[in-house]
Coordinates of C-alpha atoms (C1' of nucleotides) in Angstrom, one line a residue:
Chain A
X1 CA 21.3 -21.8 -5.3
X2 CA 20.5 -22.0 -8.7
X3 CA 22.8 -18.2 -9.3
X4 CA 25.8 -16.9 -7.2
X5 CA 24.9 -12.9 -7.3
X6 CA 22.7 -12.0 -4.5
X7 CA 19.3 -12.9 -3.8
X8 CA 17.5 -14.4 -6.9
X9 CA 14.1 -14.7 -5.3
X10 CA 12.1 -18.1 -6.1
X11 CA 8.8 -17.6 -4.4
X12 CA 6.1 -15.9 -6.6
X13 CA 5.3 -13.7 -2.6
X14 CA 9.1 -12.5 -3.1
X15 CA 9.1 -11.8 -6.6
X16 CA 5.9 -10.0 -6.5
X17 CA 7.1 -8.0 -4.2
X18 CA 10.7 -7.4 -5.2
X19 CA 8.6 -5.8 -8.6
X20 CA 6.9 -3.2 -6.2
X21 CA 9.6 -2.6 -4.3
X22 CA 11.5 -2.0 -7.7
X23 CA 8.3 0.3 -9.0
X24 CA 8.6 2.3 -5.5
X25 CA 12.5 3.1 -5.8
X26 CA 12.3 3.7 -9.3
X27 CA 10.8 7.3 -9.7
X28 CA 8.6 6.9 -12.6
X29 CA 10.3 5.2 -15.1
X30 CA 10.2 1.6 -15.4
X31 CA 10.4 -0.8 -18.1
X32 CA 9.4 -4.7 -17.7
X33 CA 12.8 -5.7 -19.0
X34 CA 14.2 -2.9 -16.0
X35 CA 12.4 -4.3 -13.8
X36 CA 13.8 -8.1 -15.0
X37 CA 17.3 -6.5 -14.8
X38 CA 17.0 -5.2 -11.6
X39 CA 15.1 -8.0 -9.5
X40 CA 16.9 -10.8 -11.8
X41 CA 13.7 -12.6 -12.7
X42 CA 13.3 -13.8 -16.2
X43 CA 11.7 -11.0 -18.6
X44 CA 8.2 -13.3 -19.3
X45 CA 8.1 -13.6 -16.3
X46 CA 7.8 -10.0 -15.1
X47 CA 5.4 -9.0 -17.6
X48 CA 3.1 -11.5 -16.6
X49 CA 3.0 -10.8 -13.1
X50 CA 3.3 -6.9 -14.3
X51 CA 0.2 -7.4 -16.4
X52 CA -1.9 -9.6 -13.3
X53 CA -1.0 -7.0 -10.6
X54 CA -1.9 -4.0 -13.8
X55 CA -5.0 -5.6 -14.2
X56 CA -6.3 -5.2 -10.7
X57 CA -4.9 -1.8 -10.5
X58 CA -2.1 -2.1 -8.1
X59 CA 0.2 -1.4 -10.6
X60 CA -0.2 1.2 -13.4
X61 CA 1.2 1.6 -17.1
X62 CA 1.8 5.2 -17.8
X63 CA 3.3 6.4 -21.0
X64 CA 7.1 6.5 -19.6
X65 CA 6.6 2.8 -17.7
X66 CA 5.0 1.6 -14.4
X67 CA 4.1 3.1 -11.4
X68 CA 2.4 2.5 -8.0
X69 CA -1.6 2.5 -8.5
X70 CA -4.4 3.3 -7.1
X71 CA -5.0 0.1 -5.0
X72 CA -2.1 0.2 -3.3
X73 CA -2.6 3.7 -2.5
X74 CA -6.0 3.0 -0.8
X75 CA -4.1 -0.2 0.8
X76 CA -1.3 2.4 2.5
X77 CA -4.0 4.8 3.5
X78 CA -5.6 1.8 5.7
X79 CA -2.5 1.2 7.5
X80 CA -2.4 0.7 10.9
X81 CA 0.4 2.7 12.9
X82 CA 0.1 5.5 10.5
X83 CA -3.4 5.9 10.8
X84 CA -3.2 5.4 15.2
X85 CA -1.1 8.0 15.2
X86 CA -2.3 10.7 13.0
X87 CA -5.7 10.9 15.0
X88 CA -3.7 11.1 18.1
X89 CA -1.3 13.7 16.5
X90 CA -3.3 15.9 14.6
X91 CA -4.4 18.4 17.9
X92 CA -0.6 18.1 18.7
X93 CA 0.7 18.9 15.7
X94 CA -1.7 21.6 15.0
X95 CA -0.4 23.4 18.3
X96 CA 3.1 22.8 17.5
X97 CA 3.0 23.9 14.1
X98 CA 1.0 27.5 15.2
X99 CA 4.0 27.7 18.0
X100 CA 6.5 27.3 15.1
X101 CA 5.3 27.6 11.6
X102 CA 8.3 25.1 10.9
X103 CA 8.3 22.1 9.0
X104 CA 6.9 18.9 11.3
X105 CA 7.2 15.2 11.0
X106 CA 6.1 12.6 12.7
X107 CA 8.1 9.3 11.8
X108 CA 8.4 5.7 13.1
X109 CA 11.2 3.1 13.2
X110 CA 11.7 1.2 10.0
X111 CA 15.0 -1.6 9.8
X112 CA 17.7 1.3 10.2
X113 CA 15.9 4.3 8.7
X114 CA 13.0 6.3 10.6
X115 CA 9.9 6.3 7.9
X116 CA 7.4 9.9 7.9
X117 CA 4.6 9.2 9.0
X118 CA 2.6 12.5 9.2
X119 CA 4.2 15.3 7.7
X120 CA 3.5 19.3 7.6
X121 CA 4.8 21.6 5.2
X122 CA 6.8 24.9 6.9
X123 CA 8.9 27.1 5.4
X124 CA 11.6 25.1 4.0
X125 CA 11.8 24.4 0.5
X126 CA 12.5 22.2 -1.0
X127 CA 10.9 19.8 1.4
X128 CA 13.4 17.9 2.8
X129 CA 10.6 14.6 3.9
X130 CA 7.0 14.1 2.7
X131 CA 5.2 11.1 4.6
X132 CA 6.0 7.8 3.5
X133 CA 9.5 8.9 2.6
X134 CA 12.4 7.2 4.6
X135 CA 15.5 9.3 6.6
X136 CA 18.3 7.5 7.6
X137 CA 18.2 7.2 11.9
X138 CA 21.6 8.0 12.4
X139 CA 22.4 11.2 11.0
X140 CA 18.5 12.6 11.7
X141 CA 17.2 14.1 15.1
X142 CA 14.1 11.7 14.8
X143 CA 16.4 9.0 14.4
X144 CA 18.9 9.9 17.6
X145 CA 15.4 10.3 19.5
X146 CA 14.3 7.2 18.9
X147 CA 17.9 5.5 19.1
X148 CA 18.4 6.3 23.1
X149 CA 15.6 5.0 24.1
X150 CA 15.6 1.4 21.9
X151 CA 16.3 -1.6 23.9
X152 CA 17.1 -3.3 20.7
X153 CA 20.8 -4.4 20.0
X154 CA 19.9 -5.6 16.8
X155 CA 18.7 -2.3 15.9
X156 CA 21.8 -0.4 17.2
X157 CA 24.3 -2.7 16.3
X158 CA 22.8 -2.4 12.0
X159 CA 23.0 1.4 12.7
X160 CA 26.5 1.4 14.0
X161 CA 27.7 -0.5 11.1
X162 CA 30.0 1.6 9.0
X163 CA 31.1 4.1 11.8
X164 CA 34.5 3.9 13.0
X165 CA 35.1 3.7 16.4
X166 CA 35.6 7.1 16.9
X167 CA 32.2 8.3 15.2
X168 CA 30.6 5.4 17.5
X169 CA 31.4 6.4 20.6
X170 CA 30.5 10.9 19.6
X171 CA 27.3 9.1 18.7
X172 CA 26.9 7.2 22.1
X173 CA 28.1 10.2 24.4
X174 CA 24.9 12.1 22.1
X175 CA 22.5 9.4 22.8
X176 CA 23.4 10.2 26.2
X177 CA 22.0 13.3 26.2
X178 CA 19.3 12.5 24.3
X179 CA 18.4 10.3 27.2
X180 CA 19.2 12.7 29.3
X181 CA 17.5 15.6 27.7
X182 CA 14.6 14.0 25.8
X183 CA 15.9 15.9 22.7
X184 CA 17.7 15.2 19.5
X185 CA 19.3 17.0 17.2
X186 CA 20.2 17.2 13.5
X187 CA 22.8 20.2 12.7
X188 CA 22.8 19.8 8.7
X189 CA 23.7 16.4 9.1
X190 CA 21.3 14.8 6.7
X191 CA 19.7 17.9 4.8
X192 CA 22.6 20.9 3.9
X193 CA 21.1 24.0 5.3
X194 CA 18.5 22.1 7.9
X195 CA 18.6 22.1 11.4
X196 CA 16.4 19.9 13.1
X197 CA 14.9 19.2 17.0
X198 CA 13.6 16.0 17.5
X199 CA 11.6 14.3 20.8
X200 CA 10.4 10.6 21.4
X201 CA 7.1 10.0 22.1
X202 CA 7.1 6.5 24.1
X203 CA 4.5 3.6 25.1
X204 CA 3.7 3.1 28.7
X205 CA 6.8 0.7 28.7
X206 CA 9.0 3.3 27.9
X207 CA 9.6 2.1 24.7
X208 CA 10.0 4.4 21.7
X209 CA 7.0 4.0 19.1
X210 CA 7.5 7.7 17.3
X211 CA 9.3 10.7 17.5
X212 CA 8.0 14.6 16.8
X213 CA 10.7 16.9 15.1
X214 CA 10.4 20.2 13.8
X215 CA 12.9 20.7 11.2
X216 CA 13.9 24.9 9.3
X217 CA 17.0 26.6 8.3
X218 CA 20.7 26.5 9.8
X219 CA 20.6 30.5 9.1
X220 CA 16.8 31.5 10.7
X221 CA 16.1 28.5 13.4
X222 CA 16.6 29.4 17.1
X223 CA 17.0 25.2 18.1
X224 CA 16.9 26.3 21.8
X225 CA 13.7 27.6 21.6
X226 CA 12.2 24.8 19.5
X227 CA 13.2 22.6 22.3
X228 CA 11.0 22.7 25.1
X229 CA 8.5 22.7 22.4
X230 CA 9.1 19.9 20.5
X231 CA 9.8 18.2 23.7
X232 CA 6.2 19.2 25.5
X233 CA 4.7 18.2 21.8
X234 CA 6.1 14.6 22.2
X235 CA 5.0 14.6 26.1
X236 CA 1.2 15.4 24.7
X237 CA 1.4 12.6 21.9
X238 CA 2.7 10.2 24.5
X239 CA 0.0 10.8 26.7
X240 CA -2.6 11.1 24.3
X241 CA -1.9 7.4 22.9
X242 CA -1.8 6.1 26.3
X243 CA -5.5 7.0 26.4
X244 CA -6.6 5.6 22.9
X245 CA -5.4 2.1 23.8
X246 CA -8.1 2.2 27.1
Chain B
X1 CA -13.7 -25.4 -10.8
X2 CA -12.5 -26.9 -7.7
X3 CA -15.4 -25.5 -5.8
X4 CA -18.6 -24.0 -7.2
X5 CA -19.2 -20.7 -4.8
X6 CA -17.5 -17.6 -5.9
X7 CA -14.0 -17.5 -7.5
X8 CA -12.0 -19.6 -5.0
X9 CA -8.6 -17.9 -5.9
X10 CA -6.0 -20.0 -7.3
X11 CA -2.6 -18.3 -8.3
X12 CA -0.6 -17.5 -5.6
X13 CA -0.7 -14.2 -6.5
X14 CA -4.3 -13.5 -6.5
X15 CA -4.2 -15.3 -3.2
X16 CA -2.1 -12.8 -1.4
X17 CA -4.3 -9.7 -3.0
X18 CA -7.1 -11.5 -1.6
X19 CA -5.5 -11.0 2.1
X20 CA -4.5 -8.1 1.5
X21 CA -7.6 -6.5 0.5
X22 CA -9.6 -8.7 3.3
X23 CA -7.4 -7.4 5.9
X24 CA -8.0 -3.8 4.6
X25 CA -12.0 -4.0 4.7
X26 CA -12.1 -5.9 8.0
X27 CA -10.8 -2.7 10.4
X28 CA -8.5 -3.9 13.1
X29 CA -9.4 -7.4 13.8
X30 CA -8.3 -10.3 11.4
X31 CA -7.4 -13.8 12.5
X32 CA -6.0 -16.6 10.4
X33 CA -8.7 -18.5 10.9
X34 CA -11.2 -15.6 10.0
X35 CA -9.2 -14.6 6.9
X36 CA -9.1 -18.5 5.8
X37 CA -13.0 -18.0 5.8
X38 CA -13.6 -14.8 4.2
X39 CA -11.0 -15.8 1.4
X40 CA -11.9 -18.9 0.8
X41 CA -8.2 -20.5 1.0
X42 CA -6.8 -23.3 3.4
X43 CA -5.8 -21.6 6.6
X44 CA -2.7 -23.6 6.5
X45 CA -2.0 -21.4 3.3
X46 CA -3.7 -18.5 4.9
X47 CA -1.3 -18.7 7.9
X48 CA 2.4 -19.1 5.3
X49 CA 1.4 -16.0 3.3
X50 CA 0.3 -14.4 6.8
X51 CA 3.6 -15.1 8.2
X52 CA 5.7 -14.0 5.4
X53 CA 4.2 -10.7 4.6
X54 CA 4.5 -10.4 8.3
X55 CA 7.6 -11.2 8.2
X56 CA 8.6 -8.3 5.6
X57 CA 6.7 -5.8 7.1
X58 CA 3.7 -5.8 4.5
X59 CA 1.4 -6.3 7.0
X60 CA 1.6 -6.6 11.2
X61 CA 0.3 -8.3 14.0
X62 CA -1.1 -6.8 16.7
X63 CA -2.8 -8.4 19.9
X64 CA -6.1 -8.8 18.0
X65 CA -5.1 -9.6 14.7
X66 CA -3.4 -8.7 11.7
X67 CA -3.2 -5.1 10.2
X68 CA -1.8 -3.3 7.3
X69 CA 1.7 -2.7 7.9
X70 CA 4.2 -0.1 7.3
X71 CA 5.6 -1.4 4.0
X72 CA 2.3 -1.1 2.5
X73 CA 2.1 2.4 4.0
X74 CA 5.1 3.6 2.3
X75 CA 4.0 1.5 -1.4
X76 CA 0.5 3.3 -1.1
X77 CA 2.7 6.9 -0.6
X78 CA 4.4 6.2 -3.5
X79 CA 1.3 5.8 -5.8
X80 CA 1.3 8.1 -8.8
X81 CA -2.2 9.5 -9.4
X82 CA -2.1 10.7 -6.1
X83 CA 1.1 12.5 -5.8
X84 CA 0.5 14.2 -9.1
X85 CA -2.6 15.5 -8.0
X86 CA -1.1 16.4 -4.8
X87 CA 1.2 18.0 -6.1
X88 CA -1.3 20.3 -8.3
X89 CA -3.6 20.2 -6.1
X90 CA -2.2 21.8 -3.2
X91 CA -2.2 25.6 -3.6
X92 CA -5.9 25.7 -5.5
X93 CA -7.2 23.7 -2.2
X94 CA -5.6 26.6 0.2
X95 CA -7.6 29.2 -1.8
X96 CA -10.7 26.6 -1.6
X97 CA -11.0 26.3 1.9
X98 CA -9.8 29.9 2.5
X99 CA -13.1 30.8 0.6
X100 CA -15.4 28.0 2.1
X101 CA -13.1 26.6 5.4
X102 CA -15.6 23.5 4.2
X103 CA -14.7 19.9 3.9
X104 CA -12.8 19.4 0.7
X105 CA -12.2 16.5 -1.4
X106 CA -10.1 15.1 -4.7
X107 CA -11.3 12.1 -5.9
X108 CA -10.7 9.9 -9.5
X109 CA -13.0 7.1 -10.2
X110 CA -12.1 3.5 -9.9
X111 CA -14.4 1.0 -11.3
X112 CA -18.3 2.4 -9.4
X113 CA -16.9 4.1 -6.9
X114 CA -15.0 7.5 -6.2
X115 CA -11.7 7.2 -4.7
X116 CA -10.7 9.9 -2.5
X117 CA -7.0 11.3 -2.7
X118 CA -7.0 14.1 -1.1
X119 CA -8.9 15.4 1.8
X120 CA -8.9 18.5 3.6
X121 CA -10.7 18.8 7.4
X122 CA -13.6 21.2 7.3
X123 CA -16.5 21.7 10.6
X124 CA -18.2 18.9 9.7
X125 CA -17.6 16.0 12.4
X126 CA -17.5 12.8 11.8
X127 CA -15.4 13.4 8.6
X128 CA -17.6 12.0 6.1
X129 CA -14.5 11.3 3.8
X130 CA -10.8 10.9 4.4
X131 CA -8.3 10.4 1.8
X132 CA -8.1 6.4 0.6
X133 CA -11.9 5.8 1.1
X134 CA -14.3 5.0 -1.4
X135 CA -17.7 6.3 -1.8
X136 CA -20.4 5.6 -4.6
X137 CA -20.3 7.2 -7.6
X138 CA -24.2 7.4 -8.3
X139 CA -24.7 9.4 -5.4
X140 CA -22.2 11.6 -4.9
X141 CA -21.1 14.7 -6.4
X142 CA -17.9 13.7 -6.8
X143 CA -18.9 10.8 -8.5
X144 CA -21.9 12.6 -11.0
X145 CA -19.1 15.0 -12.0
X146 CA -16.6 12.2 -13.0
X147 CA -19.9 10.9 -14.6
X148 CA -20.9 13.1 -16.9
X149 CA -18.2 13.7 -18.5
X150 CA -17.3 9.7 -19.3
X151 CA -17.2 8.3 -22.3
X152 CA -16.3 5.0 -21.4
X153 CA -20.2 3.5 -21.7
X154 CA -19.3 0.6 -19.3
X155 CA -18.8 2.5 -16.1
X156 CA -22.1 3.7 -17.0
X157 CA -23.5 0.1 -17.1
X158 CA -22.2 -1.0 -13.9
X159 CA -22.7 1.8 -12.5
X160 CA -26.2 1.7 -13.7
X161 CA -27.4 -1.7 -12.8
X162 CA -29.4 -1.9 -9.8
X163 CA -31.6 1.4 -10.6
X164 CA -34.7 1.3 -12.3
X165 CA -35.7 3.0 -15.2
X166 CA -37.2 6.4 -13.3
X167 CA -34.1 6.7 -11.8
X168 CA -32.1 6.0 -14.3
X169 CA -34.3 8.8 -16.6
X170 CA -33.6 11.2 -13.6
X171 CA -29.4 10.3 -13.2
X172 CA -29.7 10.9 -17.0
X173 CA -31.3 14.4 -17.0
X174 CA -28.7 15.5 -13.9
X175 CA -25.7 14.2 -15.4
X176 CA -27.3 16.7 -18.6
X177 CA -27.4 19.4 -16.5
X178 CA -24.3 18.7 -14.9
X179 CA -22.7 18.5 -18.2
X180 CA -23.9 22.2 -18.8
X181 CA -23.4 24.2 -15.5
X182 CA -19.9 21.8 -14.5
X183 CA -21.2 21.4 -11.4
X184 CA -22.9 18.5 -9.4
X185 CA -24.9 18.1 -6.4
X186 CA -25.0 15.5 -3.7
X187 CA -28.0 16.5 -1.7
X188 CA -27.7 14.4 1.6
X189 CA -28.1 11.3 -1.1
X190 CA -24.9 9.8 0.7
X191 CA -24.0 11.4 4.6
X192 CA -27.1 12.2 6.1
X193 CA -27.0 15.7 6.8
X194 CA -24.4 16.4 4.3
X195 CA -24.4 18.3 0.9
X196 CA -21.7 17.9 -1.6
X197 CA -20.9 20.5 -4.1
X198 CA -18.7 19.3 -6.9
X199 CA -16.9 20.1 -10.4
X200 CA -14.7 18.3 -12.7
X201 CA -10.7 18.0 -13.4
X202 CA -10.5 17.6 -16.9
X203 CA -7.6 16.2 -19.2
X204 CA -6.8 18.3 -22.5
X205 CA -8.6 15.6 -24.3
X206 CA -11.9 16.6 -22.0
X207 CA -11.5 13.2 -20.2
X208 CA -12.5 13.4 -16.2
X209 CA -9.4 13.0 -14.5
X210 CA -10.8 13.8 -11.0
X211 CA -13.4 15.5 -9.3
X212 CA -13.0 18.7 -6.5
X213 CA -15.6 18.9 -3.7
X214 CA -17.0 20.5 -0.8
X215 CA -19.7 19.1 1.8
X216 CA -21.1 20.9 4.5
X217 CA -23.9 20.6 7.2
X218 CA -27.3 20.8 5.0
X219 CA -28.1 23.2 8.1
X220 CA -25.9 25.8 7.3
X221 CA -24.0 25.3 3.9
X222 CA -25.2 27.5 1.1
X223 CA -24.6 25.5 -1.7
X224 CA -25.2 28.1 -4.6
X225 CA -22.7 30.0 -3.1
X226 CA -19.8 27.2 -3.3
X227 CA -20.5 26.6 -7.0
X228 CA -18.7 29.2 -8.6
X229 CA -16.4 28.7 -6.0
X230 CA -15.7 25.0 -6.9
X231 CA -15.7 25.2 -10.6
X232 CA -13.3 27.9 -10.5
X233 CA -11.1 25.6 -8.2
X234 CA -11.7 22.5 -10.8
X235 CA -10.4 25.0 -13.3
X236 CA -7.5 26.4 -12.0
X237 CA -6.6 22.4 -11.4
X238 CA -7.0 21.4 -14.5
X239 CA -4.9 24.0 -15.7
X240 CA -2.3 23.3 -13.6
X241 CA -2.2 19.5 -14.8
X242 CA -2.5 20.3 -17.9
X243 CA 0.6 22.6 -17.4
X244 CA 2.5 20.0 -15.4
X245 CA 2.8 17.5 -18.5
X246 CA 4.7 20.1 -20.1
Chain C
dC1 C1' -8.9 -30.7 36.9
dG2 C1' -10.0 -32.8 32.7
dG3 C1' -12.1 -32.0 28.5
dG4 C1' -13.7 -29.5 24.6
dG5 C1' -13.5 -25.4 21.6
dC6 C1' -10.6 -22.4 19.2
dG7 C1' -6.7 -20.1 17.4
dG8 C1' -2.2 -20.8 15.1
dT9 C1' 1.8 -23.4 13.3
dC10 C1' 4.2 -27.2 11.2
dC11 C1' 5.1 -31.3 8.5
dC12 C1' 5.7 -33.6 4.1
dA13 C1' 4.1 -36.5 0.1
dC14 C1' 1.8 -35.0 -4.0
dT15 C1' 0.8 -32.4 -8.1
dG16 C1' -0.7 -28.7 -11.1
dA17 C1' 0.4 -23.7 -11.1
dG18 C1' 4.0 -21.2 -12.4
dT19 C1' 7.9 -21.1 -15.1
dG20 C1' 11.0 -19.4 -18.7
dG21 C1' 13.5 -20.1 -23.1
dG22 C1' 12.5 -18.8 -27.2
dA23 C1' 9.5 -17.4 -31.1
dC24 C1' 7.0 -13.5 -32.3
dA25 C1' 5.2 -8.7 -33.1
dC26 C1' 5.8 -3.9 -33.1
dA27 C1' 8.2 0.6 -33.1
dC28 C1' 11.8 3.3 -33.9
dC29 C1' 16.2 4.8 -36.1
dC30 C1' 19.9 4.6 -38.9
Chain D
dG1 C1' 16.5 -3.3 -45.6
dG2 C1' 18.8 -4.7 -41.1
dG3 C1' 19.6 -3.6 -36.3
dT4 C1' 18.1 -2.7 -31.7
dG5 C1' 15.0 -1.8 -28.5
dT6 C1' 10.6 -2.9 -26.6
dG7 C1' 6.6 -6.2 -24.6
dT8 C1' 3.6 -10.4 -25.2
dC9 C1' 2.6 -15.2 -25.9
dC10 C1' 3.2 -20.3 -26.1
dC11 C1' 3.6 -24.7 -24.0
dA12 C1' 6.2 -28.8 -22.2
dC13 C1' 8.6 -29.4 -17.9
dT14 C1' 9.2 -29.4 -13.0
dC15 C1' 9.7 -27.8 -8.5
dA16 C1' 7.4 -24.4 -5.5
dG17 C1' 3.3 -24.3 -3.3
dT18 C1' -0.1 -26.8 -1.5
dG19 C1' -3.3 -28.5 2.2
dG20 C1' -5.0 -32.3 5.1
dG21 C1' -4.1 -33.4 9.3
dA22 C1' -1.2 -33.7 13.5
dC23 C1' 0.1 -30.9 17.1
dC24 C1' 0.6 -27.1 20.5
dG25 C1' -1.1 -23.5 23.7
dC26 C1' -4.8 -20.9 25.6
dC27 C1' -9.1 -20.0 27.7
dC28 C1' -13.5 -21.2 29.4
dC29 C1' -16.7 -24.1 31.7
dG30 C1' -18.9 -28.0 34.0

DNA sequence: CGGGGCGGTCCCACTGAGTGGGACACACCC
DNA sequence: GGGTGTGTCCCACTCAGTGGGACCGCCCCG
C-alpha cells in the first residue's frame, strides 16, 4: 500500500505486463514516460524493462514510440484455442461464407467481452472486428449466444453490472430465446448500421466454448435467412470439435 | 555464474520469456516439472510464474499441460509489422493467388530465420508454412530474397556459419543472381517436394522489408511462369508501403 | 494394500536482483 | 541562452523474489 490510486503493480510479472498491455491499447504511439504515466511505474524503470523486452524483440521502437513486435506476434500465432478452432472452422466457415458473402467471426469468451478469433472480411466496411480484437458480450449477438448457455454467475453477474433493472430483465427474456432458438442477435446495438446473427457452438457438456456470427448492413441483410444458416454453421463446428478431441 | 551450462536465466524477466517461448516450441504438452528442466529454473519458481500468467490468462492449462493462452493471442494480433503488411498486403495477394491459386507467403527476417506473417492456403497439403512459423533463411526463397538485398553483414555471418566454403561460393553467386533478376528460388532445398518462388519488398531506402512467395508441388508448378508473376506482386507491395508512410 | 515414483503447490528465512531518485545527455523550440 | 520535452544511466538500499524442502494427491505395480 505504498500509493492510494489504484493498482500500483510491485511484481516485475505485473509490471511487465501492465507495459504490453499499455503497448496493445495504445495504437501506435507510445512514449517510455507514457507508458510510466499510464501504468504508474517509475520512468527508469520503464525504460529498462522497455529496453530488455526491445532487445529480444517482443517489443519494438518505431519512429512515433513502441509497438507490439515480432515475438509476440509469433507467440499469439501459437496459441491454443485460437489455433483448435480455426482448423476445425475453416471448412465451416468457408461454406458459410459462399452461403452469405457476409462478414464472419468466430469469437471466444474473454472476462466480459467475447475476443475474434477467426475473422472473414464481407462486404462491410469499415470492418467492424478483425481477430484478436475484443466486442463487448452484451450488446453483440456472439455475446448473447454465448451468454444463454454459460453456467457461470460470475460471468453474468460482471455483464449485468451497469444495467438497470429494467434493461436486465429485456436482456434475460432475450437470452431466453436465445436458448430457445440457438440464435442471437445484434440490431445496430454495438456497430451503427450492422445487424448481426449469432449461434453457439458448445462442448459435449453443453457448455459454450465459441460462437459463429455473420454480421452485414441494417439496410441490405435479410437476418431471417442468415439464421438457419448461421445456426447449421455452429451445429457443424460443434460437431466437428467433438471429433478432434478423440 | 551460478552454474556453468548455458545461460541459466536470472532476472525475473528473462525468466518468464524463457516459459513463454518453451511453452511455444513444445506443442501441446508442458508440465511444471518439464518446463523446470528445459529452462533451467527451480520448479518451485517455474510453478509461481506458471500460476500467475495462468492466472491472467497469458497462458492456460489444459488436461496435458500448459498452452499459450488467449491474452497472448490477442498481444501477438496487435503486433505492428504484421498488421502493416496486412494491411498492404491484402489486395496484391488476391491478384497473386487469382493468377497462381498457389501457396502464398509474407515473410520479414528475424535474426537466421524467415518469419512468416502472412499466409494464404494454396493445393499443397500439408501446408508447408502458416503465418507465425519460422523457416530458414539459407534455404528458402523467402529467405535468399531478404538476403540479397542486406546490408547488415552480420546476418550474413550467422547466417553463414555452419556452410563450408563451396557452399558458401555457390549462396554467394545465387544471392548475385538474385540481386539481378529480383527473384529467388527454393528448389525442394526445404519441403521436400516443394518449390518456392520468391521476390523482395523493398523500403525506399532499398532495405528488404519482407519477402512475397509462392510454393507448389515440384510435380506440377512451373516456376518460370510464377516469376514475373511474383516480382510484379513484390512491386506493387512495395509500392503500396512505401505509399502508406505518407 | 502399502510403497514408490511423479506431478504440483506451498512455506518462509535469506539475500541479491531489481529498484528508483536523481544526475545527465540530447533535441527541439521559442 | 533558457526552457521543456524526451530517454538513459548510475549505484546504494531494500524488499520482492527466491528455492530447498516439506507436503499433498494420483497412478501404477508388486
Amino acid at each position: 500500500m505504498r500509493s492510494a490510486l489504484r493498482d500500483e503493480p510491485v511484481s516485475v510479472l505485473d509490471r511487465i505486463l501492465a507495459i504490453l498491455e499499455t503497448v496493445r491499447e495504445s495504437h501506435g504511439s507510445t512514449t517510455i514516460t507514457g507508458l510510466a504515466l499510464s501504468t504508474g511505474i517509475p520512468k527508469s524503470t520503464v525504460s529498462r524493462l522497455v529496453g530488455d523486452l526491445v532487445r529480444q524483440h517482443y517489443l519494438m521502437r518505431t519512429e512515433d514510440g513502441v509497438v507490439i513486435g515480432l515475438r509476440l506476434f509469433e507467440l499469439g500465432a501459437r496459441a491454443s484455442t485460437p489455433r483448435r478452432l480455426s482448423v476445425a472452422a475453416l471448412p465451416v466457415l468457408v461454406e458459410l461464407f459462399n452461403a452469405t458473402g457476409e462478414h464472419l467471426n468466430v469469437a471466444v469468451q474473454e472476462g466480459r467481452d467475447m475476443l475474434s478469433v477467426i475473422s472473414v472480411r464481407g462486404r462491410l466496411r469499415p470492418v467492424p472486428s478483425r481477430a484478436g480484437v475484443r466486442v463487448p458480450s452484451v450488446t453483440t449477438a456472439l455475446g448473447k449466444a454465448v451468454l444463454a448457455f454459460t453456467d457461470d454467475e460470475s460471468v453474468l453477474c460482471s455483464v449485468m453490472t451497469g444495467l438497470d433493472p429494467h434493461q436486465r430483465r429485456v436482456l434475460e427474456r432475450e437470452l431466453a430465446m436465445v436458448r430457445a432458438e440457438s440464435v442471437a442477435i445484434d440490431r445496430c446495438e454495438t456497430f451503427a448500421g450492422v445487424v448481426g446473427v449469432a449461434s453457439p457452438v458448445l462442448s459435449p457438456e453443453r457448455l459454450p466454448v465459441a460462437a459463429i456470427s455473420v454480421a452485414g448492413p441494417v439496410t441490405d441483410m435479410d437476418a431471417n435467412r442468415m439464421m438457419p444458416l448461421v445456426r447449421h454453421a455452429a451445429l457443424a463446428l460443434t460437431h466437428r470439435l467433438a471429433l478432434q478431441v478423440a
